[in-house]
């Protein structure tokens, strides 16, 4: 009794606090984390997101987002969407999908991984970073919700297996093949092509370690002004795609594949035969179907029916016995 | 059991047909305890496959029906509600842990409430305590807990339906070496249930304090003590009747049996580990499991050869036993074959919120397991039979 009497004011106070927090969050939220066309990402601003879908015969999809942001936000805007596991929640990236690729189908498919428990270390989405100027990937030490990409950095998600040290199962592309090379934003104005921006986060959402100070932007006038896609990559010296499952973090220097200078707005570089890099423009969210309530009603009535039978049997037994 | 023994032809003429008992037209007898255990373990295996709340609630309903319809009047057979309480506790613990150890919330989730956040240092950023809690997180925690709760209830149903003392008799002879340990392990849960009932009745008669922490202590200690004591008494009684004796075995054959059993158990453990861990080397999986099983069977054979047992009033194994076992095993197999349904329907996701589906084949499989409540012969309704039973 006493507990409930005390509990009510406490609950209402908490609710009020929560509401204020929502209101504060709504007003004080910075205009951060917008999906951007690829050309808006430069060597010093914006964060590039790359997702390797080659396990399902797809390309490496590349997108751009503004900073500050979290790895999770970057992966959930502009048509991108992830699914967590039932056990670990949305913070564990179990499936990734992009509404502009195969109708937003998320990979791995439910037949491959049911995403109930934590996926095995032999087949999961591993998270790699390359800060500006870095020529090699580093395995993320933080989850997607805690990591904050630096301006000008690249975030890469590849599917497969790794070991704990991150020396096995490294990406086969180099950061240079994926990062933005233009020093000035190109394309349209700062307005994103789509307003499909992630909604404001609920109050008190995880604040991970603060990112380091962003590198000061120094736009150079001599930069070539190309159209939307970034300019063709210059071959990365001494950093060709490593062999599959290479245990050494620095592959031996071999002639790197000549960068394709295709004029096509997509398909920029060919890191390995069969894997293309395609720019994924900000797109609208893939629709979500909440499903039908008929199965739930059917199931509930079945349960009630059997439960009723059990009660009936129990009553009769009590009468007889 | 004497009734069933003397009228064999009557019992065999009432085979697995799902005819409901009408006023005791079907001969009442107790089903073989092993049949109930196989049935319940199969259902638990089937449950381990699904995370669908509709199917899980269906399993609970089926268990409730079978238990109420086919339990005896014995003391251990009235304990199903305690397993239900335990199941409820499991779900509650799972939900509370999910809320306290936040798993993150996204803007797409339905925000429910926020717990005070306990800040953790940067190097400990992987674990978050407190923070916002979403409806999706609580729902998936609840279904996760419900699956474990269902498996617990399956074991509870087996303990309720099968006579634990008769189940002891079918243990392989070689396990006689472990007499006391096995007896305590198998009979402690039913004994606990009986003890809880006795202590509760005694407290009611005394009309003392019935609420609060003090009362809990007054219940928990005597219950635990009583249950263990009774299990030990049972073990001592069995020991005095020759259970757990080495018999005519020589030192060498006993050592050989022990070595075979130990190696076999190691093989089984390694095999289970290899099967569950995808990164383990291939020889650790099925080969180790098979080798372990072969060693165990050899050890049991070797140990059982020298133990001679005679059986007084054996438990019969008739078509009804086959049918009950079959209904359980078929339902487990159906849930593992992925035939006729999309495996994704077994594990619906709550991110984003979606109504779960009710796949036809798994539903039919669970209902088939529930048919055991109709197939099994009805339990003896009157007290005199029960007295003869417990003698």
XYZ file of C-alpha atoms in Angstrom:
712
model
C 0.000 0.000 0.000
C 2.604 2.463 1.126
C 4.788 1.537 -1.764
C 2.070 2.298 -4.257
C 1.198 5.545 -2.524
C 4.786 6.686 -2.690
C 5.306 5.208 -6.105
C 2.696 7.277 -7.864
C 4.195 10.725 -7.239
C 7.632 9.334 -7.970
C 6.398 7.899 -11.224
C 4.705 11.124 -12.235
C 7.808 13.095 -11.336
C 9.887 10.733 -13.403
C 7.453 11.092 -16.271
C 7.643 14.865 -15.998
C 11.410 14.707 -15.969
C 11.332 12.442 -18.961
C 9.068 14.811 -20.828
C 11.303 17.745 -20.052
C 14.240 15.756 -21.232
C 12.412 15.047 -24.470
C 11.559 18.700 -24.870
C 15.114 19.741 -24.093
C 16.466 17.156 -26.455
C 14.164 18.358 -29.176
C 15.203 21.961 -28.801
C 18.841 21.522 -27.979
C 19.593 18.777 -30.468
C 22.205 19.952 -32.918
C 21.441 19.718 -36.576
C 23.731 16.744 -36.845
C 23.858 13.534 -38.750
C 22.306 14.272 -42.109
C 22.518 11.872 -44.980
C 24.422 13.542 -47.808
C 25.169 12.812 -51.428
C 28.604 11.323 -51.799
C 30.093 14.500 -53.208
C 29.455 16.362 -49.981
C 32.060 14.304 -48.205
C 35.588 15.661 -48.463
C 38.951 14.719 -47.078
C 38.278 16.825 -44.017
C 34.524 16.846 -43.519
C 31.767 14.331 -43.372
C 32.145 10.637 -42.701
C 32.075 8.032 -45.429
C 30.119 4.863 -44.788
C 30.962 1.780 -46.822
C 29.186 -1.569 -46.609
C 30.558 -4.601 -48.398
C 27.734 -6.698 -49.821
C 30.028 -8.902 -51.913
C 29.054 -11.960 -49.885
C 25.665 -11.737 -51.598
C 27.027 -10.819 -55.000
C 26.544 -7.135 -54.393
C 28.885 -4.163 -54.605
C 30.505 -2.144 -51.875
C 27.939 0.557 -51.227
C 29.222 3.931 -50.186
C 27.379 6.794 -48.518
C 28.189 10.086 -46.883
C 26.951 11.580 -43.650
C 27.703 14.704 -41.700
C 29.554 14.743 -38.425
C 29.206 14.726 -35.474
C 27.453 11.416 -35.575
C 27.773 7.930 -34.246
C 28.602 4.889 -36.289
C 25.078 3.686 -35.649
C 23.450 6.898 -36.853
C 25.614 6.891 -39.947
C 24.372 3.395 -40.680
C 20.714 4.263 -40.101
C 20.061 7.274 -42.258
C 19.475 8.012 -45.897
C 17.817 4.682 -46.606
C 20.190 2.577 -44.572
C 18.680 0.415 -41.890
C 20.054 -2.166 -39.484
C 18.570 -4.858 -37.306
C 19.980 -5.879 -33.970
C 19.627 -9.220 -32.268
C 16.857 -10.176 -29.919
C 19.408 -10.891 -27.230
C 21.646 -7.831 -27.497
C 19.261 -5.221 -28.819
C 19.745 -2.834 -31.708
C 23.297 -1.922 -30.703
C 24.609 -5.207 -32.068
C 24.488 -4.875 -35.843
C 23.131 -8.179 -37.114
C 21.596 -7.204 -40.468
C 22.262 -4.267 -42.760
C 20.044 -3.145 -45.587
C 19.815 -0.173 -47.960
C 16.489 0.804 -49.419
C 18.102 1.442 -52.818
C 19.503 -2.073 -53.069
C 17.184 -5.043 -53.609
C 14.244 -3.105 -52.164
C 15.892 -2.600 -48.845
C 16.427 -6.298 -48.211
C 18.627 -6.752 -45.170
C 21.634 -9.051 -45.104
C 22.261 -11.685 -43.855
C 18.780 -12.960 -44.597
C 16.673 -14.610 -41.891
C 17.427 -17.977 -43.458
C 21.149 -17.419 -42.966
C 21.035 -15.990 -39.456
C 17.964 -15.711 -37.269
C 19.475 -12.826 -35.279
C 18.083 -14.150 -32.027
C 21.377 -14.666 -30.255
C 24.718 -13.037 -30.883
C 25.991 -14.197 -34.302
C 29.073 -16.426 -34.337
C 32.513 -14.849 -34.688
C 32.853 -16.664 -37.999
C 30.002 -14.820 -39.730
C 29.104 -11.365 -38.529
C 29.353 -7.732 -39.578
C 32.772 -6.493 -38.462
C 33.373 -2.790 -38.117
C 36.515 -1.068 -39.401
C 37.694 2.516 -39.312
C 40.234 4.543 -41.222
C 40.871 8.032 -39.899
C 41.946 10.762 -42.326
C 45.420 10.023 -43.600
C 45.384 6.437 -42.388
C 46.310 3.928 -45.041
C 45.145 0.870 -43.189
C 42.011 -0.241 -41.444
C 41.741 -0.509 -37.699
C 39.274 -2.903 -36.104
C 36.726 -0.952 -34.114
C 37.222 -1.147 -30.389
C 33.785 0.319 -29.750
C 30.282 -0.602 -30.782
C 28.446 1.327 -33.455
C 26.413 3.278 -30.916
C 29.472 4.429 -28.998
C 31.943 5.135 -31.772
C 31.982 8.645 -33.216
C 33.618 8.863 -36.634
C 35.979 11.742 -37.178
C 35.406 14.172 -40.054
C 37.027 12.823 -43.177
C 37.185 9.254 -41.921
C 35.825 6.077 -43.464
C 33.664 3.487 -41.709
C 33.603 0.080 -43.327
C 31.355 -2.868 -42.541
C 32.367 -6.240 -43.924
C 30.707 -9.578 -43.396
C 32.716 -12.583 -42.390
C 34.783 -13.804 -39.512
C 37.605 -12.240 -37.569
C 39.703 -13.215 -34.624
C 39.812 -11.192 -31.433
C 42.928 -9.256 -32.397
C 41.461 -8.313 -35.767
C 44.441 -9.726 -37.645
C 42.349 -12.222 -39.592
C 39.471 -11.471 -41.873
C 40.700 -7.978 -42.679
C 39.006 -5.979 -45.439
C 40.294 -6.592 -48.938
C 39.860 -2.997 -50.031
C 42.069 -0.164 -48.895
C 40.742 2.948 -47.219
C 41.992 4.993 -50.159
C 39.687 3.145 -52.500
C 36.718 4.211 -50.436
C 37.469 7.560 -48.881
C 36.506 10.910 -50.325
C 39.339 12.541 -52.238
C 37.829 15.881 -53.074
C 38.895 18.652 -50.758
C 35.763 20.701 -51.376
C 32.170 19.596 -51.307
C 30.772 19.077 -54.759
C 27.324 18.681 -56.160
C 24.246 20.369 -54.805
C 24.031 22.791 -51.998
C 24.276 21.590 -48.467
C 20.681 20.506 -48.528
C 20.484 16.731 -48.580
C 18.825 15.147 -51.560
C 16.413 13.485 -49.228
C 14.979 14.567 -45.950
C 14.824 10.985 -44.767
C 16.814 11.850 -41.753
C 16.826 9.805 -38.611
C 14.347 11.210 -36.088
C 15.562 12.830 -32.902
C 16.903 10.257 -30.468
C 15.078 9.597 -27.198
C 16.395 11.352 -24.101
C 19.632 10.292 -22.525
C 20.754 8.212 -25.453
C 24.194 6.736 -25.053
C 26.967 9.228 -25.125
C 30.131 7.424 -25.841
C 33.647 8.726 -25.562
C 33.975 12.144 -27.103
C 35.584 12.278 -30.539
C 38.866 14.025 -30.922
C 38.822 17.592 -32.102
C 37.820 17.746 -35.741
C 40.575 18.659 -38.111
C 40.257 22.295 -39.128
C 38.821 22.571 -42.560
C 41.086 24.258 -45.060
C 39.426 24.474 -48.444
C 41.900 24.767 -51.238
C 40.883 26.753 -54.270
C 43.021 24.692 -56.555
C 40.915 21.628 -55.982
C 39.375 20.229 -59.132
C 35.631 20.716 -59.206
C 34.175 17.547 -60.485
C 30.608 16.469 -60.604
C 28.831 14.423 -57.989
C 31.029 11.347 -57.810
C 34.469 11.865 -56.376
C 37.338 12.045 -58.810
C 38.995 8.839 -59.940
C 41.230 7.409 -57.356
C 44.918 7.587 -57.744
C 46.407 4.142 -57.296
C 47.340 3.706 -53.703
C 51.058 3.046 -53.667
C 51.986 -0.128 -51.934
C 48.490 -0.675 -50.585
C 46.752 -3.055 -52.888
C 43.940 -5.200 -51.620
C 45.463 -7.883 -49.504
C 44.835 -11.542 -50.136
C 41.806 -13.086 -48.535
C 42.214 -13.834 -44.840
C 45.685 -12.349 -44.854
C 47.132 -12.622 -41.413
C 49.609 -9.811 -41.909
C 48.249 -6.335 -41.556
C 50.552 -4.930 -44.236
C 50.379 -6.800 -47.508
C 53.471 -7.082 -49.626
C 53.809 -4.407 -52.265
C 52.482 -5.622 -55.562
C 51.250 -3.648 -58.499
C 47.865 -2.393 -57.486
C 44.951 -2.732 -59.857
C 44.662 0.252 -62.088
C 41.926 2.477 -60.879
C 39.049 2.621 -63.239
C 38.500 6.033 -64.681
C 34.981 5.275 -65.675
C 32.713 8.237 -66.256
C 29.782 6.343 -64.824
C 28.396 7.967 -61.711
C 28.627 4.668 -59.900
C 31.209 1.913 -60.142
C 34.277 3.915 -59.336
C 37.013 1.538 -58.423
C 37.424 -2.191 -58.748
C 39.202 -3.445 -55.665
C 38.918 -7.043 -56.714
C 37.261 -8.733 -59.624
C 33.564 -8.848 -58.983
C 33.477 -6.231 -56.262
C 32.496 -2.769 -57.356
C 32.169 0.373 -55.330
C 28.814 1.992 -55.884
C 27.740 5.287 -54.403
C 24.481 4.979 -52.534
C 22.570 8.227 -52.685
C 20.394 9.224 -49.750
C 17.081 7.471 -50.242
C 13.767 7.242 -48.497
C 13.279 4.672 -45.792
C 12.156 1.271 -46.878
C 8.584 0.822 -45.747
C 7.813 -1.346 -42.767
C 4.840 -3.656 -42.614
C 3.746 -4.243 -39.024
C 2.067 -7.450 -40.103
C -1.415 -8.731 -39.553
C -3.111 -9.338 -36.224
C -4.965 -12.405 -37.502
C -2.220 -14.884 -36.440
C -2.116 -13.326 -32.988
C -5.879 -13.619 -32.587
C -5.810 -17.198 -33.883
C -2.977 -18.118 -31.532
C -4.613 -16.447 -28.557
C -7.912 -18.210 -29.181
C -6.086 -21.564 -29.484
C -4.366 -20.920 -26.164
C -7.666 -19.936 -24.546
C -9.340 -23.039 -25.994
C -6.708 -25.424 -24.652
C -6.515 -23.577 -21.347
C -10.290 -23.809 -21.068
C -10.109 -27.537 -21.707
C -7.511 -27.813 -18.931
C -9.752 -25.913 -16.508
C -12.715 -28.084 -17.462
C -10.708 -31.261 -16.881
C -9.444 -29.967 -13.550
C -12.986 -29.124 -12.407
C -14.270 -32.553 -13.385
C -11.400 -34.290 -11.651
C -12.066 -32.358 -8.490
C -15.746 -33.329 -8.666
C -15.026 -37.018 -9.205
C -12.050 -37.303 -6.913
C -0.122 -51.390 -11.227
C -1.617 -54.712 -10.224
C -4.785 -53.780 -12.038
C -2.921 -53.097 -15.240
C -0.898 -56.264 -14.839
C -3.811 -58.605 -14.499
C -5.860 -57.293 -17.396
C -3.293 -57.173 -20.117
C -5.717 -58.010 -22.884
C -8.012 -55.175 -21.878
C -5.231 -52.649 -21.936
C -3.850 -53.795 -25.258
C -7.310 -53.601 -26.758
C -7.366 -49.904 -25.854
C -4.520 -48.788 -28.061
C -3.348 -45.361 -29.007
C -6.695 -44.277 -30.373
C -7.439 -40.782 -29.129
C -10.712 -41.813 -27.593
C -11.407 -39.732 -24.506
C -12.133 -41.592 -21.346
C -15.824 -41.718 -20.750
C -16.572 -42.549 -17.171
C -13.554 -44.797 -16.810
C -14.221 -46.949 -19.847
C -10.536 -46.923 -20.633
C -8.495 -48.804 -18.145
C -6.740 -46.410 -15.824
C -3.071 -47.054 -15.216
C 0.125 -45.091 -14.972
C 2.086 -44.470 -18.100
C 5.686 -45.674 -18.094
C 7.793 -42.877 -16.535
C 10.332 -43.021 -19.352
C 7.567 -42.309 -21.874
C 6.682 -39.084 -20.077
C 10.329 -38.072 -19.812
C 10.988 -38.650 -23.512
C 7.824 -36.775 -24.398
C 8.724 -33.794 -22.194
C 12.351 -33.648 -23.321
C 11.256 -33.766 -26.971
C 8.893 -30.897 -26.368
C 11.696 -28.972 -24.635
C 13.896 -29.609 -27.666
C 11.170 -28.298 -29.932
C 10.803 -25.217 -27.727
C 14.527 -24.503 -27.926
C 14.039 -23.929 -31.626
C 11.526 -21.119 -31.483
C 11.283 -17.647 -30.080
C 7.759 -17.039 -31.283
C 5.613 -15.959 -28.309
C 2.479 -17.429 -29.865
C 4.066 -20.866 -30.163
C 5.563 -20.581 -26.668
C 2.206 -19.738 -25.092
C 0.708 -22.624 -27.041
C 3.320 -24.955 -25.533
C 2.465 -23.690 -22.052
C -1.243 -24.270 -22.682
C -0.558 -27.777 -23.996
C 1.599 -28.583 -20.969
C -1.099 -27.282 -18.652
C -3.726 -29.400 -20.347
C -1.689 -32.618 -20.358
C -0.660 -32.154 -16.725
C -4.181 -31.491 -15.472
C -5.618 -34.323 -17.520
C -3.039 -37.017 -16.798
C -1.379 -36.319 -13.467
C -1.961 -38.708 -10.598
C -3.017 -37.760 -7.096
C 0.452 -38.433 -5.703
C 2.129 -35.637 -3.704
C 4.715 -34.876 -6.366
C 1.987 -34.647 -8.994
C 0.509 -31.494 -7.470
C 3.588 -29.380 -7.974
C 3.173 -28.014 -11.495
C 2.246 -24.587 -10.197
C 5.644 -24.311 -8.489
C 7.341 -24.809 -11.828
C 5.072 -22.096 -13.224
C 6.189 -19.725 -10.440
C 9.797 -20.560 -11.266
C 9.117 -19.859 -14.941
C 7.563 -16.511 -14.080
C 10.634 -15.639 -12.021
C 12.876 -16.460 -14.963
C 10.939 -14.122 -17.241
C 10.964 -11.351 -14.640
C 14.713 -11.623 -14.068
C 15.368 -11.526 -17.791
C 13.246 -8.413 -18.266
C 14.780 -6.587 -15.293
C 18.306 -7.341 -16.472
C 17.516 -6.109 -19.940
C 16.146 -2.865 -18.524
C 19.064 -2.261 -16.158
C 21.874 -3.231 -18.502
C 20.717 -1.069 -21.352
C 21.205 -2.442 -24.826
C 20.769 0.865 -26.561
C 17.766 2.602 -27.980
C 17.325 3.970 -31.442
C 15.095 6.757 -32.686
C 12.861 4.146 -34.327
C 12.108 2.384 -31.048
C 9.189 3.082 -28.742
C 10.546 4.860 -25.706
C 8.970 3.619 -22.467
C 10.875 5.054 -19.525
C 14.345 6.027 -18.496
C 16.348 4.637 -15.618
C 19.016 6.741 -13.933
C 22.256 6.257 -15.800
C 25.347 5.218 -13.904
C 28.275 6.665 -15.808
C 31.062 4.276 -16.739
C 34.583 5.334 -17.678
C 35.623 5.418 -21.320
C 37.587 2.188 -21.122
C 34.487 0.486 -19.803
C 32.169 1.989 -22.383
C 31.005 -1.397 -23.637
C 28.653 -1.887 -20.705
C 25.970 0.641 -19.986
C 24.002 0.675 -16.755
C 20.690 2.469 -16.752
C 19.398 4.732 -19.452
C 16.379 4.746 -21.720
C 14.386 1.562 -22.110
C 12.358 0.743 -25.182
C 9.262 -1.381 -25.585
C 11.103 -3.479 -28.165
C 13.881 -4.334 -25.722
C 11.463 -5.437 -23.003
C 9.389 -7.503 -25.442
C 12.391 -9.353 -26.810
C 13.707 -9.944 -23.294
C 10.330 -11.307 -22.254
C 10.112 -13.731 -25.183
C 13.700 -14.780 -24.580
C 12.857 -15.508 -20.965
C 9.625 -17.198 -21.989
C 11.539 -19.718 -24.051
C 13.645 -20.761 -21.065
C 10.510 -20.713 -18.914
C 8.793 -23.097 -21.336
C 11.727 -25.497 -21.196
C 11.614 -25.386 -17.389
C 7.916 -26.146 -17.487
C 8.559 -29.123 -19.786
C 10.891 -30.601 -17.161
C 8.328 -29.702 -14.517
C 5.642 -31.542 -16.460
C 7.852 -34.639 -16.635
C 8.468 -34.461 -12.891
C 4.746 -34.060 -12.286
C 3.545 -36.786 -14.633
C 6.176 -39.471 -14.072
C 6.636 -41.305 -10.820
C 10.208 -40.374 -9.802
C 10.762 -43.556 -7.825
C 9.720 -45.786 -10.680
C 11.849 -43.714 -13.056
C 14.850 -44.637 -10.927
C 14.353 -48.296 -11.705
C 14.994 -47.975 -15.404
C 18.454 -46.488 -14.919
C 21.176 -48.661 -16.424
C 22.692 -51.080 -13.977
C 26.117 -49.523 -14.284
C 24.875 -46.331 -12.696
C 24.429 -48.316 -9.502
C 27.958 -47.229 -8.703
C 26.702 -43.683 -8.355
C 23.726 -44.805 -6.296
C 23.323 -41.972 -3.812
C 24.215 -39.181 -6.224
C 21.785 -40.365 -8.885
C 18.977 -40.865 -6.407
C 19.383 -37.393 -4.964
C 19.701 -35.806 -8.405
C 16.547 -37.379 -9.778
C 14.319 -37.159 -6.754
C 15.265 -33.804 -5.263
C 12.873 -31.711 -7.383
C 9.766 -33.800 -6.616
C 10.848 -33.970 -2.977
C 11.179 -30.194 -2.897
C 7.633 -29.837 -4.132
C 6.380 -32.222 -1.470
C 8.325 -30.403 1.229
C 6.956 -27.034 0.197
C 3.453 -28.410 0.487
C 4.079 -29.951 3.897
C 5.726 -26.873 5.334
C 2.998 -24.625 3.957
C 0.336 -26.825 5.516
C 2.112 -26.822 8.858
C 2.402 -23.031 8.791
C -1.259 -22.667 7.998
C -2.163 -24.817 10.970
C 0.033 -22.762 13.259
C -1.497 -19.520 11.975
C 1.713 -17.583 12.484
C 3.198 -14.740 10.512
C 2.555 -15.554 6.905
C 4.155 -12.617 5.131
C 7.438 -10.856 4.799
C 11.091 -11.810 4.817
C 10.871 -13.669 8.147
C 8.228 -16.008 6.833
C 10.361 -16.713 3.782
C 13.206 -17.801 6.036
C 10.787 -19.902 7.988
C 9.806 -21.687 4.793
C 13.027 -21.888 2.819
C 15.261 -23.454 5.456
C 12.963 -26.289 6.527
C 12.038 -26.994 2.907
C 15.608 -27.328 1.716
C 16.594 -29.356 4.742
C 13.589 -31.611 4.478
C 13.987 -32.252 0.746
C 17.639 -33.151 0.968
C 17.059 -35.286 4.037
C 14.297 -37.234 2.361
C 16.388 -37.776 -0.755
C 19.217 -39.077 1.415
C 16.800 -41.312 3.292
C 15.597 -42.723 0.000
C 19.184 -43.284 -1.080
C 19.963 -45.043 2.208
C 16.906 -47.228 1.822
C 17.961 -48.197 -1.674
C 21.494 -48.810 -0.478
C 20.263 -51.206 2.153
C 18.503 -53.134 -0.604
C 21.710 -53.621 -2.522
C 21.569 -50.544 -4.718
C 24.997 -49.002 -5.278
C 26.877 -52.183 -4.397
C 29.747 -53.349 -6.501
C 28.474 -56.891 -6.442
C 30.790 -59.535 -7.768
C 32.915 -57.137 -9.812
C 36.669 -57.442 -9.639
C 38.868 -54.431 -9.060
C 40.034 -54.474 -12.661
C 36.612 -54.515 -14.228
C 35.495 -51.685 -11.958
C 38.487 -49.627 -13.002
C 37.815 -50.376 -16.664
C 34.192 -49.315 -16.268
C 35.226 -46.112 -14.541
C 37.813 -45.258 -17.205
C 35.371 -45.950 -20.050
C 32.677 -43.800 -18.456
C 35.050 -40.917 -17.720
C 36.518 -40.925 -21.231
C 33.065 -41.197 -22.718
C 31.799 -38.241 -20.696
C 34.833 -36.183 -21.765
C 34.054 -37.060 -25.378
C 30.430 -36.046 -24.967
C 31.417 -32.713 -23.408
C 33.972 -31.972 -26.126
C 31.450 -32.950 -28.767
C 28.794 -30.666 -27.354
C 31.300 -27.830 -27.233
C 32.406 -28.496 -30.797
C 28.853 -28.559 -32.060
C 27.936 -25.307 -30.348
C 31.064 -23.308 -31.133
C 31.334 -22.625 -34.841
C 35.051 -21.825 -34.661
C 36.033 -25.119 -33.038
C 37.943 -27.605 -35.203
C 35.770 -30.041 -37.107
C 36.943 -33.171 -35.280
C 35.608 -31.768 -32.014
C 32.019 -31.868 -33.216
C 30.184 -34.995 -34.272
C 33.211 -37.372 -34.227
C 33.999 -36.606 -30.584
C 30.324 -36.869 -29.731
C 30.045 -40.259 -31.427
C 33.233 -41.558 -29.812
C 32.036 -40.390 -26.409
C 28.670 -42.034 -26.882
C 30.281 -45.333 -27.927
C 32.600 -45.270 -24.908
C 29.712 -44.505 -22.565
C 27.589 -47.311 -23.956
C 30.531 -49.703 -23.638
C 31.100 -48.611 -20.054
C 27.431 -49.029 -19.191
C 27.370 -52.471 -20.819
C 30.494 -53.575 -18.996
C 29.234 -52.240 -15.697
C 25.750 -53.593 -16.176
C 26.886 -57.110 -17.047
C 27.810 -58.009 -13.517
C 24.788 -56.465 -11.820
C 21.901 -58.861 -11.698
C 18.554 -57.343 -11.060
C 15.195 -58.862 -10.603
C 12.107 -56.838 -11.171
C 9.006 -57.011 -9.074
C 5.931 -55.745 -10.916
C 7.612 -54.349 -14.040
C 6.220 -51.239 -15.687
C 4.640 -52.318 -18.955
C 5.485 -50.642 -22.268
C 2.398 -50.763 -24.452
C 1.133 -48.941 -27.572
C 0.058 -45.973 -25.459
C 3.690 -45.456 -24.411
C 4.820 -45.647 -28.037
C 2.149 -43.158 -29.055
C 3.050 -40.635 -26.343
C 6.757 -40.873 -27.157
C 5.976 -40.640 -30.858
C 3.848 -37.508 -30.489
C 6.672 -35.764 -28.652
C 9.446 -36.867 -30.970
C 7.492 -36.058 -34.129
C 6.771 -32.541 -32.886
C 10.470 -31.972 -32.178
C 11.441 -33.325 -35.588
C 8.870 -31.117 -37.317
C 10.301 -28.032 -35.660
C 13.792 -28.921 -36.829
C 13.099 -29.837 -40.437
C 11.896 -26.438 -41.678
C 9.413 -28.292 -43.865
C 6.446 -26.291 -45.032
C 7.233 -23.046 -43.272
C 9.698 -20.207 -43.276
C 12.275 -20.621 -40.475
C 12.086 -16.872 -39.930
C 8.551 -17.365 -38.641
C 9.934 -19.326 -35.706
C 12.026 -16.372 -34.599
C 10.111 -13.170 -35.244
C 11.864 -9.932 -34.475
C 10.542 -7.010 -32.472
C 12.895 -4.555 -34.174
C 10.833 -2.930 -35.669
C 7.635 -3.899 -33.868
C 5.881 -6.578 -35.884
C 3.025 -8.892 -35.018
C 4.355 -12.448 -34.815
C 3.060 -14.965 -37.320
C 1.594 -18.342 -36.521
C 3.195 -20.871 -38.889
C 0.889 -23.790 -39.555
C 3.260 -26.762 -39.318
C 4.857 -25.870 -35.947
C 1.413 -25.120 -34.524
C 0.200 -28.516 -35.677
C 3.340 -30.111 -34.224
C 2.723 -28.601 -30.788
C -0.946 -29.599 -30.885
C 0.185 -33.115 -31.807
C 2.367 -33.178 -28.699
C -0.699 -32.059 -26.756
C -2.547 -35.111 -28.060
C -0.535 -37.060 -25.499
C -3.077 -35.802 -22.978
C -5.742 -37.820 -24.823
C -3.589 -40.768 -25.851
C -2.212 -41.579 -22.419
C -4.419 -43.747 -20.224
C -6.230 -41.844 -17.514
C -4.656 -41.966 -14.062
C -6.182 -43.947 -11.270
C -8.942 -41.825 -9.767
C -9.384 -43.444 -6.378
C -7.346 -43.514 -3.246
C -7.062 -47.297 -2.704
C -5.086 -47.711 -5.916
C -2.805 -44.892 -4.933
C -2.094 -46.562 -1.626
C -1.131 -49.787 -3.318
C 1.073 -47.706 -5.600
C 3.093 -46.004 -2.909
C 3.552 -49.121 -0.842
